Structures are given as structure tokens and as C-alpha cells.
mmCIF file of C-alpha atoms in Angstrom:
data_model
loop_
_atom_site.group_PDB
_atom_site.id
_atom_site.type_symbol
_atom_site.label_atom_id
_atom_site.label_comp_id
_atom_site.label_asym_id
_atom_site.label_seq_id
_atom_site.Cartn_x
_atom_site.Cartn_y
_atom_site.Cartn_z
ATOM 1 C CA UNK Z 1 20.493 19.388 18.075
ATOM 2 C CA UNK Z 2 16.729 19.394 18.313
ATOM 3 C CA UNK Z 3 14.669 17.594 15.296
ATOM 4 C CA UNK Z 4 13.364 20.933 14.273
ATOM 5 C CA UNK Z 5 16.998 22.395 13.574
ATOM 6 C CA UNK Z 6 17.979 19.098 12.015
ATOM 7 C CA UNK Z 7 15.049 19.098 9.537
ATOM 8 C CA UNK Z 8 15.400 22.545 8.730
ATOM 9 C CA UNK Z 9 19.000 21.881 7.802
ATOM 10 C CA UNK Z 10 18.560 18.200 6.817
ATOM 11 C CA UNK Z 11 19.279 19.654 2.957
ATOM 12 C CA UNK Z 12 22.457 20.922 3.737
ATOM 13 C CA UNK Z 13 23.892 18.603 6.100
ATOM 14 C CA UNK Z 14 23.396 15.802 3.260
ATOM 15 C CA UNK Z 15 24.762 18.081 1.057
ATOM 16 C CA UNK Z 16 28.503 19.126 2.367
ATOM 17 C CA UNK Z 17 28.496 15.487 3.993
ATOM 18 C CA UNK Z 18 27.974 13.673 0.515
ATOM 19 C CA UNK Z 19 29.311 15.772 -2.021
ATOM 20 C CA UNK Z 20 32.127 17.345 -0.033
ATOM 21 C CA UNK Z 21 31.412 20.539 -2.170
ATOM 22 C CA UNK Z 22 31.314 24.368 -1.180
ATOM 23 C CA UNK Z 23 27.998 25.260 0.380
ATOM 24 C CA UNK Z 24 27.733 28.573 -2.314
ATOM 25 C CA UNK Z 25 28.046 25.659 -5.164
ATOM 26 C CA UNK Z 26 25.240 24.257 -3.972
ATOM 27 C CA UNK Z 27 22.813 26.686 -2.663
ATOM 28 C CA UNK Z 28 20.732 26.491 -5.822
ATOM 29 C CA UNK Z 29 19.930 23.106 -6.170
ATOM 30 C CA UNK Z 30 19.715 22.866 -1.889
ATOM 31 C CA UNK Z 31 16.179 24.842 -1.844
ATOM 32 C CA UNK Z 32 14.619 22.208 -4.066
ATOM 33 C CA UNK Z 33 15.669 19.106 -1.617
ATOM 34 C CA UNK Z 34 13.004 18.492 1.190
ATOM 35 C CA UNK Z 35 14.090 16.823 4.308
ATOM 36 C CA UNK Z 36 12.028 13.602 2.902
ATOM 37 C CA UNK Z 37 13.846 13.716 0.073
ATOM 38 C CA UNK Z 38 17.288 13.965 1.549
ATOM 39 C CA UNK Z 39 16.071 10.582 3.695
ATOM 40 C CA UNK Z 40 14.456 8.787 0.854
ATOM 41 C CA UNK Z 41 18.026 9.318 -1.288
ATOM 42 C CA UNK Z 42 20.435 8.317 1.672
ATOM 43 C CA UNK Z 43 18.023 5.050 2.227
ATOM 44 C CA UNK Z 44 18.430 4.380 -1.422
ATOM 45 C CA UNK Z 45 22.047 5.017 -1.684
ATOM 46 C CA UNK Z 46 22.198 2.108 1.159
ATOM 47 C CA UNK Z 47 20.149 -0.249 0.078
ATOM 48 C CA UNK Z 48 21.539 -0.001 -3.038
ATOM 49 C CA UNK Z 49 24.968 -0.451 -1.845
ATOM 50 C CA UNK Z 50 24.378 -3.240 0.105
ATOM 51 C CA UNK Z 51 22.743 -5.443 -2.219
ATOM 52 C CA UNK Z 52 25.527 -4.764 -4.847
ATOM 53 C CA UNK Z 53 27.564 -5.511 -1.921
ATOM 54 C CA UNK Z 54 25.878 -8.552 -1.656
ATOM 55 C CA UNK Z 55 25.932 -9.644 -5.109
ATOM 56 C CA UNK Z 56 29.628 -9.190 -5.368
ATOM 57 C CA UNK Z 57 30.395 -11.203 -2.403
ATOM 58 C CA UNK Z 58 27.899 -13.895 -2.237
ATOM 59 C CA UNK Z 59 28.855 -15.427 -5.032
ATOM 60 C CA UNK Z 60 32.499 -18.204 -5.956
ATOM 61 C CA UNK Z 61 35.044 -16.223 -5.314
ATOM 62 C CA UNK Z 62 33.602 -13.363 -4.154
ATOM 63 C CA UNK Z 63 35.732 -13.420 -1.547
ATOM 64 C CA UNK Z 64 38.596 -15.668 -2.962
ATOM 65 C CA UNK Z 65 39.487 -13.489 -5.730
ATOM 66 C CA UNK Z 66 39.082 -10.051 -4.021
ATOM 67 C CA UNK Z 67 42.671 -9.071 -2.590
ATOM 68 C CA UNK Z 68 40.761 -6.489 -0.178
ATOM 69 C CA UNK Z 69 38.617 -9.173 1.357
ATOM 70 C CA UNK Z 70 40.394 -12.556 0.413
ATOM 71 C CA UNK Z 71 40.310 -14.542 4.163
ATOM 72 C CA UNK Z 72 43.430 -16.352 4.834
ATOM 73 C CA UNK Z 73 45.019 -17.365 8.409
ATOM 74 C CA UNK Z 74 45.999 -14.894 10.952
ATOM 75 C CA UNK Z 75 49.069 -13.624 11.125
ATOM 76 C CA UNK Z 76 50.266 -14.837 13.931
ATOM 77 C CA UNK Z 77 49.689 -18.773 12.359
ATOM 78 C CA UNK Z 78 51.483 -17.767 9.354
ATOM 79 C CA UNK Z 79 54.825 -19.346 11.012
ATOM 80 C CA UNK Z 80 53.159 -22.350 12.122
ATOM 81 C CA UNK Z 81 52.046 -22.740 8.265
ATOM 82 C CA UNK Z 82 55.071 -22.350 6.796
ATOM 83 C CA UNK Z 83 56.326 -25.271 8.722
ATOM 84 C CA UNK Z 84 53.079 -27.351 8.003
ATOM 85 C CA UNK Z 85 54.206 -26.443 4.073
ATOM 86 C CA UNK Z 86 57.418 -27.647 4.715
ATOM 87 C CA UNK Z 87 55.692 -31.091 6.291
ATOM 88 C CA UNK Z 88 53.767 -31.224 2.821
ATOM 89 C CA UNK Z 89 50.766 -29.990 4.255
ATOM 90 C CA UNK Z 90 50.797 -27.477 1.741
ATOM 91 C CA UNK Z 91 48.045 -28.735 -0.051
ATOM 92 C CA UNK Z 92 45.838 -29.192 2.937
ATOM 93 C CA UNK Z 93 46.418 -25.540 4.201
ATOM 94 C CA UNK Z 94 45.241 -24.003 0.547
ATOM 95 C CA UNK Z 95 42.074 -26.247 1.151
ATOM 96 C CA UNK Z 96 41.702 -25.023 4.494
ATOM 97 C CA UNK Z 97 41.955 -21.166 3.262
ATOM 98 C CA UNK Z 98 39.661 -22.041 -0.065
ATOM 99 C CA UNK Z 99 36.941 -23.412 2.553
ATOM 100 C CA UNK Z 100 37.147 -20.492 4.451
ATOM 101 C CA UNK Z 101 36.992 -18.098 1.676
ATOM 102 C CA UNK Z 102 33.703 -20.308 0.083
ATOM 103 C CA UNK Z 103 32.240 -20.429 3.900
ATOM 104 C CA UNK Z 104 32.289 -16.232 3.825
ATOM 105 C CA UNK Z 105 30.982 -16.455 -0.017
ATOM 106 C CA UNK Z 106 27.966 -18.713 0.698
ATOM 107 C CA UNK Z 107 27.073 -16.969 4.430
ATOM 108 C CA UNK Z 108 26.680 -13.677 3.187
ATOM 109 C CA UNK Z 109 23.513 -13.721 1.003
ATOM 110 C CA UNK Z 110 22.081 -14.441 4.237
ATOM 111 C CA UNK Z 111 22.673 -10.999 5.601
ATOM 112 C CA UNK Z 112 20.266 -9.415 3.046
ATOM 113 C CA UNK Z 113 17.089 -9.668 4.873
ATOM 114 C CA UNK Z 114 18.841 -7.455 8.105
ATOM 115 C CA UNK Z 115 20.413 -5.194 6.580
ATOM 116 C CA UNK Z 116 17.287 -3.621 4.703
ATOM 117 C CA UNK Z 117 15.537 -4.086 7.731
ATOM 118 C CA UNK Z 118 18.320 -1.782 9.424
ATOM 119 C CA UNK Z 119 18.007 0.923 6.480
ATOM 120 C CA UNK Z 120 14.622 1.148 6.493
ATOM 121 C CA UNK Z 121 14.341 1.973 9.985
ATOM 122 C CA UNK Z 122 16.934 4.342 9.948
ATOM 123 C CA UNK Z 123 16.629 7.225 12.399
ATOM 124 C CA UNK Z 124 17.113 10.821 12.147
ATOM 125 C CA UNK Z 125 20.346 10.132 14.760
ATOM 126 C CA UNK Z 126 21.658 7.800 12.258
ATOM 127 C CA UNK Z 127 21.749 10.097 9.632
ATOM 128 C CA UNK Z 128 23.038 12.827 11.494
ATOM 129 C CA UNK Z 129 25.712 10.272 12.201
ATOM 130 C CA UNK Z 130 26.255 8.589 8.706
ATOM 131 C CA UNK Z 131 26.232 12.000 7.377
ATOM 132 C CA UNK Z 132 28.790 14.161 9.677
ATOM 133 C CA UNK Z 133 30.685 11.061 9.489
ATOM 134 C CA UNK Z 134 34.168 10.426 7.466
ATOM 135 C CA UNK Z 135 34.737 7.832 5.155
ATOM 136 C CA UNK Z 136 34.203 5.112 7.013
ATOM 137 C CA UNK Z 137 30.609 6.187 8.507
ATOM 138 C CA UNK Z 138 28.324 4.163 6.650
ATOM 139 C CA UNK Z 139 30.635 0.785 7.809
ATOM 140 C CA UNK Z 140 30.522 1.990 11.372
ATOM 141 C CA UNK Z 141 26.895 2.563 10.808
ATOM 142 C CA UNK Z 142 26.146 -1.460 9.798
ATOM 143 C CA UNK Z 143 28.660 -2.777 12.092
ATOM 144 C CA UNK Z 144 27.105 -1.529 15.413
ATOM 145 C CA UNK Z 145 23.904 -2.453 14.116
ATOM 146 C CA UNK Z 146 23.732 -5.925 12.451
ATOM 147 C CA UNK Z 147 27.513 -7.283 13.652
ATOM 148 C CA UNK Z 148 26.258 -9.447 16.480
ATOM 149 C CA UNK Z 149 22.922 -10.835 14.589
ATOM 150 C CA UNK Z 150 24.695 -11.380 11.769
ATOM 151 C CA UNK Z 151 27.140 -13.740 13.444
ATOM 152 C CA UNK Z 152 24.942 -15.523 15.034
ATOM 153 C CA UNK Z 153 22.808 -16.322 11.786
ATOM 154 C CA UNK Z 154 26.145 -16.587 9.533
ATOM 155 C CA UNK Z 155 28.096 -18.854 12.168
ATOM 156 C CA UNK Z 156 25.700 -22.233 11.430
ATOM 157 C CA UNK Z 157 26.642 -21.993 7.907
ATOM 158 C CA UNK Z 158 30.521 -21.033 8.015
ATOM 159 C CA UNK Z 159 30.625 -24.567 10.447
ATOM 160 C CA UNK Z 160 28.511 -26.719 7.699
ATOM 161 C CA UNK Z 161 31.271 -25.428 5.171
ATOM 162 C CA UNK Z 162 34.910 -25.349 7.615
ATOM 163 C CA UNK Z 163 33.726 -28.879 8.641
ATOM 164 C CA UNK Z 164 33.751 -30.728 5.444
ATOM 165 C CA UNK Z 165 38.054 -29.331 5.267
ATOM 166 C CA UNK Z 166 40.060 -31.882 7.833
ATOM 167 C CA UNK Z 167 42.842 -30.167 8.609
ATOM 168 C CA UNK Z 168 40.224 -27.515 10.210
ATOM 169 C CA UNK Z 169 40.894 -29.254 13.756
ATOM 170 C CA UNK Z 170 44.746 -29.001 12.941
ATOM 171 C CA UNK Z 171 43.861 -25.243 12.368
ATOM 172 C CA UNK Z 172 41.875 -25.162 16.025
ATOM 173 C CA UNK Z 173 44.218 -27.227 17.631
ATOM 174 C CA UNK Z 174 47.435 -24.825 16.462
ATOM 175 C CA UNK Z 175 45.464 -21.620 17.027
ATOM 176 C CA UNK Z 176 44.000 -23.172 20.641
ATOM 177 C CA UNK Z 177 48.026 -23.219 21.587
ATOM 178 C CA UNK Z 178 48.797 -19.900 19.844
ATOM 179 C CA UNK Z 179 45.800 -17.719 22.160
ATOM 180 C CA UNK Z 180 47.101 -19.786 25.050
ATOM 181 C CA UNK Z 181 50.644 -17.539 25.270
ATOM 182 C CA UNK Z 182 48.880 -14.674 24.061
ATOM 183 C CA UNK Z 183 50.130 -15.138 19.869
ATOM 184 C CA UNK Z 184 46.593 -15.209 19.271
ATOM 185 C CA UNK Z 185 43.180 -13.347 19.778
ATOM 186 C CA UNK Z 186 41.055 -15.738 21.973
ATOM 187 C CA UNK Z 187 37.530 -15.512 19.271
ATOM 188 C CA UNK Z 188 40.397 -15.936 16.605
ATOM 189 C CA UNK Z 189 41.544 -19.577 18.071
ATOM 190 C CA UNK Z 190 38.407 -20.448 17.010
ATOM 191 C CA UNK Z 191 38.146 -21.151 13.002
ATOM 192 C CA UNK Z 192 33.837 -20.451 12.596
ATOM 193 C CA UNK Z 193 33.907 -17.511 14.488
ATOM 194 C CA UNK Z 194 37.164 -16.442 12.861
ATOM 195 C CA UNK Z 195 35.812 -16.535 9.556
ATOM 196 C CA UNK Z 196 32.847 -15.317 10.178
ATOM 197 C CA UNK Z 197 34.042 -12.370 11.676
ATOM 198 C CA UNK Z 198 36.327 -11.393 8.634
ATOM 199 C CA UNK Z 199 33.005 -12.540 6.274
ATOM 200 C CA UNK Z 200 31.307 -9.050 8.196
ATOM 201 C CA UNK Z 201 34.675 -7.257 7.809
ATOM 202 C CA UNK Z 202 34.537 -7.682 4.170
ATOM 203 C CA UNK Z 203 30.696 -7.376 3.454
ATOM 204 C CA UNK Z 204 31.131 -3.573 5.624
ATOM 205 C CA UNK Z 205 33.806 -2.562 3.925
ATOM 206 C CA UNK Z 206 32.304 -3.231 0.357
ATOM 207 C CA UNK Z 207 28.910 -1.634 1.104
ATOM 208 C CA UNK Z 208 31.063 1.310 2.131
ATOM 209 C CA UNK Z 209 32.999 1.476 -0.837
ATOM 210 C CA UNK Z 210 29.551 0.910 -2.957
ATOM 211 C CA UNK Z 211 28.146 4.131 -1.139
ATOM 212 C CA UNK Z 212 30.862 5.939 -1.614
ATOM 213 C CA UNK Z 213 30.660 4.979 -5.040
ATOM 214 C CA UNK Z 214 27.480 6.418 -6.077
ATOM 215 C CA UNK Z 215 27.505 9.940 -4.162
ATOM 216 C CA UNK Z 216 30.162 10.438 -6.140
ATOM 217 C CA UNK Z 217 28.232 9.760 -9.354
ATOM 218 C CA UNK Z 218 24.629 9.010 -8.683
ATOM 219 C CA UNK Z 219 23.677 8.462 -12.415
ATOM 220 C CA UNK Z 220 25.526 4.881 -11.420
ATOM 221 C CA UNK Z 221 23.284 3.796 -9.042
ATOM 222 C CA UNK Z 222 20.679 3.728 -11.593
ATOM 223 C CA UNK Z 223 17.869 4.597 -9.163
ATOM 224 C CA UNK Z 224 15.665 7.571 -9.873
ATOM 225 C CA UNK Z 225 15.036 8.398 -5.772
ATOM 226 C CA UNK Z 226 19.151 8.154 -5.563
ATOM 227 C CA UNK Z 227 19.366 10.573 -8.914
ATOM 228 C CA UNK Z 228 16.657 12.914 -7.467
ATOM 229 C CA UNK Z 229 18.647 13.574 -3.834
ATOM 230 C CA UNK Z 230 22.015 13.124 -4.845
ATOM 231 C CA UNK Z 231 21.968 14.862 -8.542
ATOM 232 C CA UNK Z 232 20.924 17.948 -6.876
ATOM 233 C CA UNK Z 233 23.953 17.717 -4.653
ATOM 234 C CA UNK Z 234 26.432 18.411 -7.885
ATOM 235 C CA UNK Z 235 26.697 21.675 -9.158
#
């Protein structure tokens, strides 16, 4: 599609793909919402998801206490921990998984600075993609852009954090034997890159669910840009 057809139908494009309504229900309100402002409300929505995503998370138990995002050892190691339990290891395992879970908590403040960098330079292919997207656009989105930065800035701190726990190098050790017969993802045997990876996992799918949040209602995002382009989306 060229960038003339896409601005001429930038209105209703954001429309059906945010509100998921009828285009006749919307028709109205559709002639009043510029192209600009279709891009101004979509940045908004993002950045406004993100940093609530970011508030949620980066803080004790964020992560911990969240069911959806809670980090605890890979499946494949949950054998192996049963019989460290059995050992009385037990306590020493629910350190290792409450370091992990404060490593993801205290890395992810540090992913503010990117991911407004990403929004703001969002492109009109982007939002043709976010928006014809299903639910899980805006996650896709952040993922292709900021996952490999973001581990590389988040991976310092998730080591400063996994190294104070000792039975970490128990955890490397089992999971090192585990990827060796194939039990175990390789960049899994490793615990830092392991956690940081489900860190992203979580911080995605919470911005996701955030943005999802306030199409559906955008007097919740409390933003006036966000009210402006999405309000005139309901009928």
C-alpha cells in the first residue's frame, strides 16, 4: 500500500483495528480523526502502556507475585528439583527462584529509556502492522525491536543479582547436563540469560495487556491525546 492510500485511510484502519467495531458505527466520529491524530493517539496508548508496564514490574514482587509472569525453573529441571527438595535443598531452590524473580524486578526499569525511544520513532509500517495485527501485535511489535538491546543492557544486572544466590552454579551445573542430552534449551542452561529472557517475556506481555487495556476504555489512560484518538473510536 502506498503512503498516500495509507494516510487517506489511516482513520479507519485505527478504527476497526482498535475498537473492533462496525465501520457504519463509526463513520461519524471517523471524519473528525486526522491521520496525525490517529499517530499521536496510538504513540500515546504505547507509551502509556509501557511505563505502567514498567511501574508494575519494576518494583518487589512485581514479578514474584504476578502468576502470569512469576519466573521459576524450566520445566525440564523441575525433576531434578524435586530431588534437590528431597536432599533438603528446598530452601536453597526457593532462594534461587526469589533471586531470579528480584533480578527481573530490578532489570526492568532499565528498559524505559528504549522503549520510548522505539515509540517515538514509530513508522507508518509499524502502524500498519500494530494495527492490522491481532492481539498480540503490539508484543510482537516491542519484541523485534528492543529484545536483543534489551538483553544486552538487562543481562549485567540479572548477574549482579543471580550471583549473590549460591546454589546458582548448582542451577548451571544441572541445567549444563540437562541441554547436553537435549532436556534443555542451550540459552536456557544458562541462569542470566535465562532470566533475562523471561524478564522481556513478562515486560511484553504486560505492555500488551496495558494497551489493550485502554482502547478498550480510553477515559483510563487518563491522557487527553489518548481520549482525543481513541474516544472518537466508540460510538
Amino acid at each position: 500500500m502506498h503512503r498516500r492510500q495509507f494516510n487517506s485511510n489511516a482513520s479507519a484502519l485505527l478504527a476497526l483495528a482498535l475498537a473492533g467495531m462496525p465501520a457504519w458505527a463509526q463513520a461519524i466520529n471517523l471524519s473528525a480523526l486526522s491521520n496525525a491524530d490517529a499517530t499521536a493517539g496510538l504513540k500515546a496508548t504505547l507509551e502509556k502502556g509501557a511505563s505502567a508496564a514498567i511501574s508494575l514490574l519494576g518494583q518487589e514482587d512485581g514479578f514474584m507475585n504476578n502468576p502470569k509472569v512469576r519466573i521459576g525453573l524450566p520445566k525440564p529441571l523441575d525433576e531434578v528439583a524435586g530431588m534437590l527438595r528431597r536432599f533438603g535443598q528446598g530452601h536453597q531452590l526457593d532462594e534461587l527462584v526469589t533471586a531470579m524473580n528480584r533480578a527481573a524486578e530490578q532489570a526492568i526499569p532499565l528498559a524505559k529509556g528504549l522503549l520510548h525511544d522505539t515509540i517515538q520513532s514509530l513508522t507508518i509500517t509499524d502502524a500498519k502492522s500494530i494495527l492490522s495485527g491481532g492481539d498480540n501485535s503490539v508484543t510482537q511489535f516491542f519484541e523485534a525491536k528492543t529484545r536483543e538491546p534489551l538483553s544486552q543492557r538487562f543481562l549485567p544486572d540479572v548477574s549482579k543479582v543471580t550471583a549473590r544466590v549460591g546454589v546458582a552454579e548448582k542451577y548451571k551445573q544441572v541445567a549444563s547436563k540437562a541441554a547436553s542430552v537435549g532436556l534443555l534449551k542451550q540459552e536456557d542452561a544458562q541462569l542470566d540469560t535465562y532470566v533475562t529472557a523471561r524478564a522481556l517475556d513478562g515486560l511484553y506481555l504486560v505492555i500488551g495487556e496495558k494497551e489493550r487495556e485502554f482502547r478498550s476504555n480510553p477515559l483510563a489512560a487518563g491522557s487527553a491525546v489518548i481520549e482525543k484518538a481513541l474516544g472518537a473510536l466508540r460510538p
